């Protein structure tokens, strides 16, 4: 399956999908039982993503949304579907694969007439009246694969959007926030490593958590700085995030390295007094051969330097005292991508390090 939807209101039925958009209801609903295909009938000119997005209305488990390059809605758990949008894509593209397809859908938990849709061609749209009218809100955003649109759970005007440049030959960590439903955007990824971002959620304290191609990151200051999250979590591709608000637990799925859960109450509180060096923390040269010079903005009494490989394993660590810069040896590291974590008494930061 591709997109399982667990019904938190009534666990007697649930939903799941297969590749390219086949959609099913399982369990018992009304007079039907077992697995029943409920895929909407789409037009001959429509296209499904390999991982076709589906989403619940957060206030009613019988109301769901299904995206091709247009958006469909059901209010009876999939027995009947209504088309509620025009074509939201820029067209099918010229390649041999499917393109111009919806990749992500989110419905506001505060006002379920507000629905967002993101596509693989970079388009992001919003309806504020349940699908009657649609507004494109991505003209000032990168033309990249939209991995997540996320309506803030506390503010009906706030939305986050994440992108992956993987299919465009780009690694930038693109995450944006809007405080006015997409009229204006602010970039939040300046201090992130250059890695594709696959998902975003916010916890009940307003902290931003993202799943990336190199693990999990958290910001406790609205994106000004980011820290890795999750002790013993490998630095692998994190594809999906879900928070159980009742238990303050984050659940995450990875690409090929199983699933994990994190008690957020135990990891968030200890970051409040920490700031990030961000772009002021430099690595030069990078890529590096034998050594690379690490330079901090000010002298620190004690600097902890830890290098992680792509599996999240520590391959080098050392303590440097009363210094602003130091040479980091990389001669014993195999060629590849690593992550360097620097921590002092007042700041910490992580950046990508390439070894030749």
PDB file of N, CA and C in Angstrom, residues 1 18 41 69 85 94 100 104-105 123 134 140 143 166 169 177 179 193 196 220 230 273 302 335 356:
ATOM      1  N   UNK A   1       0.813  -1.198   0.000  1.00  0.00           N
ATOM      2  CA  UNK A   1       0.000   0.000   0.000  1.00  0.00           C
ATOM      3  C   UNK A   1       0.852   1.256   0.000  1.00  0.00           C
ATOM      4  N   UNK A  18      -3.069   1.763  -3.206  1.00  0.00           N
ATOM      5  CA  UNK A  18      -1.940   1.104  -3.851  1.00  0.00           C
ATOM      6  C   UNK A  18      -1.301   2.085  -4.825  1.00  0.00           C
ATOM      7  N   UNK A  41     -13.838   7.754 -10.193  1.00  0.00           N
ATOM      8  CA  UNK A  41     -13.659   7.653 -11.640  1.00  0.00           C
ATOM      9  C   UNK A  41     -13.162   8.998 -12.155  1.00  0.00           C
ATOM     10  N   UNK A  69      -4.731  15.300 -10.958  1.00  0.00           N
ATOM     11  CA  UNK A  69      -4.341  16.684 -11.179  1.00  0.00           C
ATOM     12  C   UNK A  69      -5.523  17.612 -10.873  1.00  0.00           C
ATOM     13  N   UNK A  85     -12.469  20.757  -8.053  1.00  0.00           N
ATOM     14  CA  UNK A  85     -11.457  21.704  -8.537  1.00  0.00           C
ATOM     15  C   UNK A  85     -11.282  21.574 -10.037  1.00  0.00           C
ATOM     16  N   UNK A  94       6.499  16.856 -20.786  1.00  0.00           N
ATOM     17  CA  UNK A  94       6.911  16.251 -22.055  1.00  0.00           C
ATOM     18  C   UNK A  94       7.643  14.932 -21.878  1.00  0.00           C
ATOM     19  N   UNK A 100       2.743  16.546 -13.580  1.00  0.00           N
ATOM     20  CA  UNK A 100       1.578  17.405 -13.458  1.00  0.00           C
ATOM     21  C   UNK A 100       0.514  16.735 -12.622  1.00  0.00           C
ATOM     22  N   UNK A 104       0.239  16.259  -2.488  1.00  0.00           N
ATOM     23  CA  UNK A 104      -0.063  16.484  -1.083  1.00  0.00           C
ATOM     24  C   UNK A 104      -1.350  17.293  -0.936  1.00  0.00           C
ATOM     25  N   UNK A 105      -2.133  16.935   0.077  1.00  0.00           N
ATOM     26  CA  UNK A 105      -3.402  17.609   0.389  1.00  0.00           C
ATOM     27  C   UNK A 105      -3.453  17.814   1.892  1.00  0.00           C
ATOM     28  N   UNK A 123       3.260  23.825  -8.154  1.00  0.00           N
ATOM     29  CA  UNK A 123       2.052  24.595  -7.873  1.00  0.00           C
ATOM     30  C   UNK A 123       1.508  24.300  -6.483  1.00  0.00           C
ATOM     31  N   UNK A 134     -10.746  28.624  -6.259  1.00  0.00           N
ATOM     32  CA  UNK A 134      -9.368  28.233  -5.990  1.00  0.00           C
ATOM     33  C   UNK A 134      -8.419  29.375  -6.327  1.00  0.00           C
ATOM     34  N   UNK A 140       5.566  32.942  -5.901  1.00  0.00           N
ATOM     35  CA  UNK A 140       6.830  33.396  -5.304  1.00  0.00           C
ATOM     36  C   UNK A 140       7.610  32.260  -4.646  1.00  0.00           C
ATOM     37  N   UNK A 143      10.129  26.491  -8.075  1.00  0.00           N
ATOM     38  CA  UNK A 143       9.483  25.508  -8.952  1.00  0.00           C
ATOM     39  C   UNK A 143      10.152  24.170  -8.680  1.00  0.00           C
ATOM     40  N   UNK A 166      15.200  16.975  -5.382  1.00  0.00           N
ATOM     41  CA  UNK A 166      15.880  15.747  -5.794  1.00  0.00           C
ATOM     42  C   UNK A 166      15.717  15.486  -7.290  1.00  0.00           C
ATOM     43  N   UNK A 169      17.789  17.906  -9.564  1.00  0.00           N
ATOM     44  CA  UNK A 169      19.234  17.971  -9.426  1.00  0.00           C
ATOM     45  C   UNK A 169      19.691  18.998  -8.405  1.00  0.00           C
ATOM     46  N   UNK A 177       6.963  29.388   5.085  1.00  0.00           N
ATOM     47  CA  UNK A 177       5.778  29.598   5.912  1.00  0.00           C
ATOM     48  C   UNK A 177       5.063  30.853   5.439  1.00  0.00           C
ATOM     49  N   UNK A 179       1.837  33.493   6.753  1.00  0.00           N
ATOM     50  CA  UNK A 179       0.939  33.881   7.839  1.00  0.00           C
ATOM     51  C   UNK A 179      -0.396  34.380   7.296  1.00  0.00           C
ATOM     52  N   UNK A 193      21.070  22.050   6.641  1.00  0.00           N
ATOM     53  CA  UNK A 193      21.950  21.437   5.637  1.00  0.00           C
ATOM     54  C   UNK A 193      21.242  21.375   4.287  1.00  0.00           C
ATOM     55  N   UNK A 196      16.964  17.579   0.716  1.00  0.00           N
ATOM     56  CA  UNK A 196      15.536  17.647   0.430  1.00  0.00           C
ATOM     57  C   UNK A 196      14.706  17.442   1.700  1.00  0.00           C
ATOM     58  N   UNK A 220      12.864  25.262  17.446  1.00  0.00           N
ATOM     59  CA  UNK A 220      12.066  25.761  18.561  1.00  0.00           C
ATOM     60  C   UNK A 220      11.903  27.272  18.499  1.00  0.00           C
ATOM     61  N   UNK A 230      16.218  13.178  17.807  1.00  0.00           N
ATOM     62  CA  UNK A 230      16.119  11.731  17.851  1.00  0.00           C
ATOM     63  C   UNK A 230      17.432  11.039  18.136  1.00  0.00           C
ATOM     64  N   UNK A 273      17.378  27.298  25.553  1.00  0.00           N
ATOM     65  CA  UNK A 273      18.424  28.291  25.768  1.00  0.00           C
ATOM     66  C   UNK A 273      19.594  28.144  24.803  1.00  0.00           C
ATOM     67  N   UNK A 302      35.038  25.682  25.271  1.00  0.00           N
ATOM     68  CA  UNK A 302      35.074  24.257  24.929  1.00  0.00           C
ATOM     69  C   UNK A 302      34.199  24.022  23.708  1.00  0.00           C
ATOM     70  N   UNK A 335      35.447   8.521   1.262  1.00  0.00           N
ATOM     71  CA  UNK A 335      34.773   9.549   0.473  1.00  0.00           C
ATOM     72  C   UNK A 335      33.264   9.442   0.643  1.00  0.00           C
ATOM     73  N   UNK A 356      36.373  14.108   0.063  1.00  0.00           N
ATOM     74  CA  UNK A 356      36.777  13.651  -1.285  1.00  0.00           C
ATOM     75  C   UNK A 356      37.521  12.324  -1.228  1.00  0.00           C
TER      76      UNK A 356
END
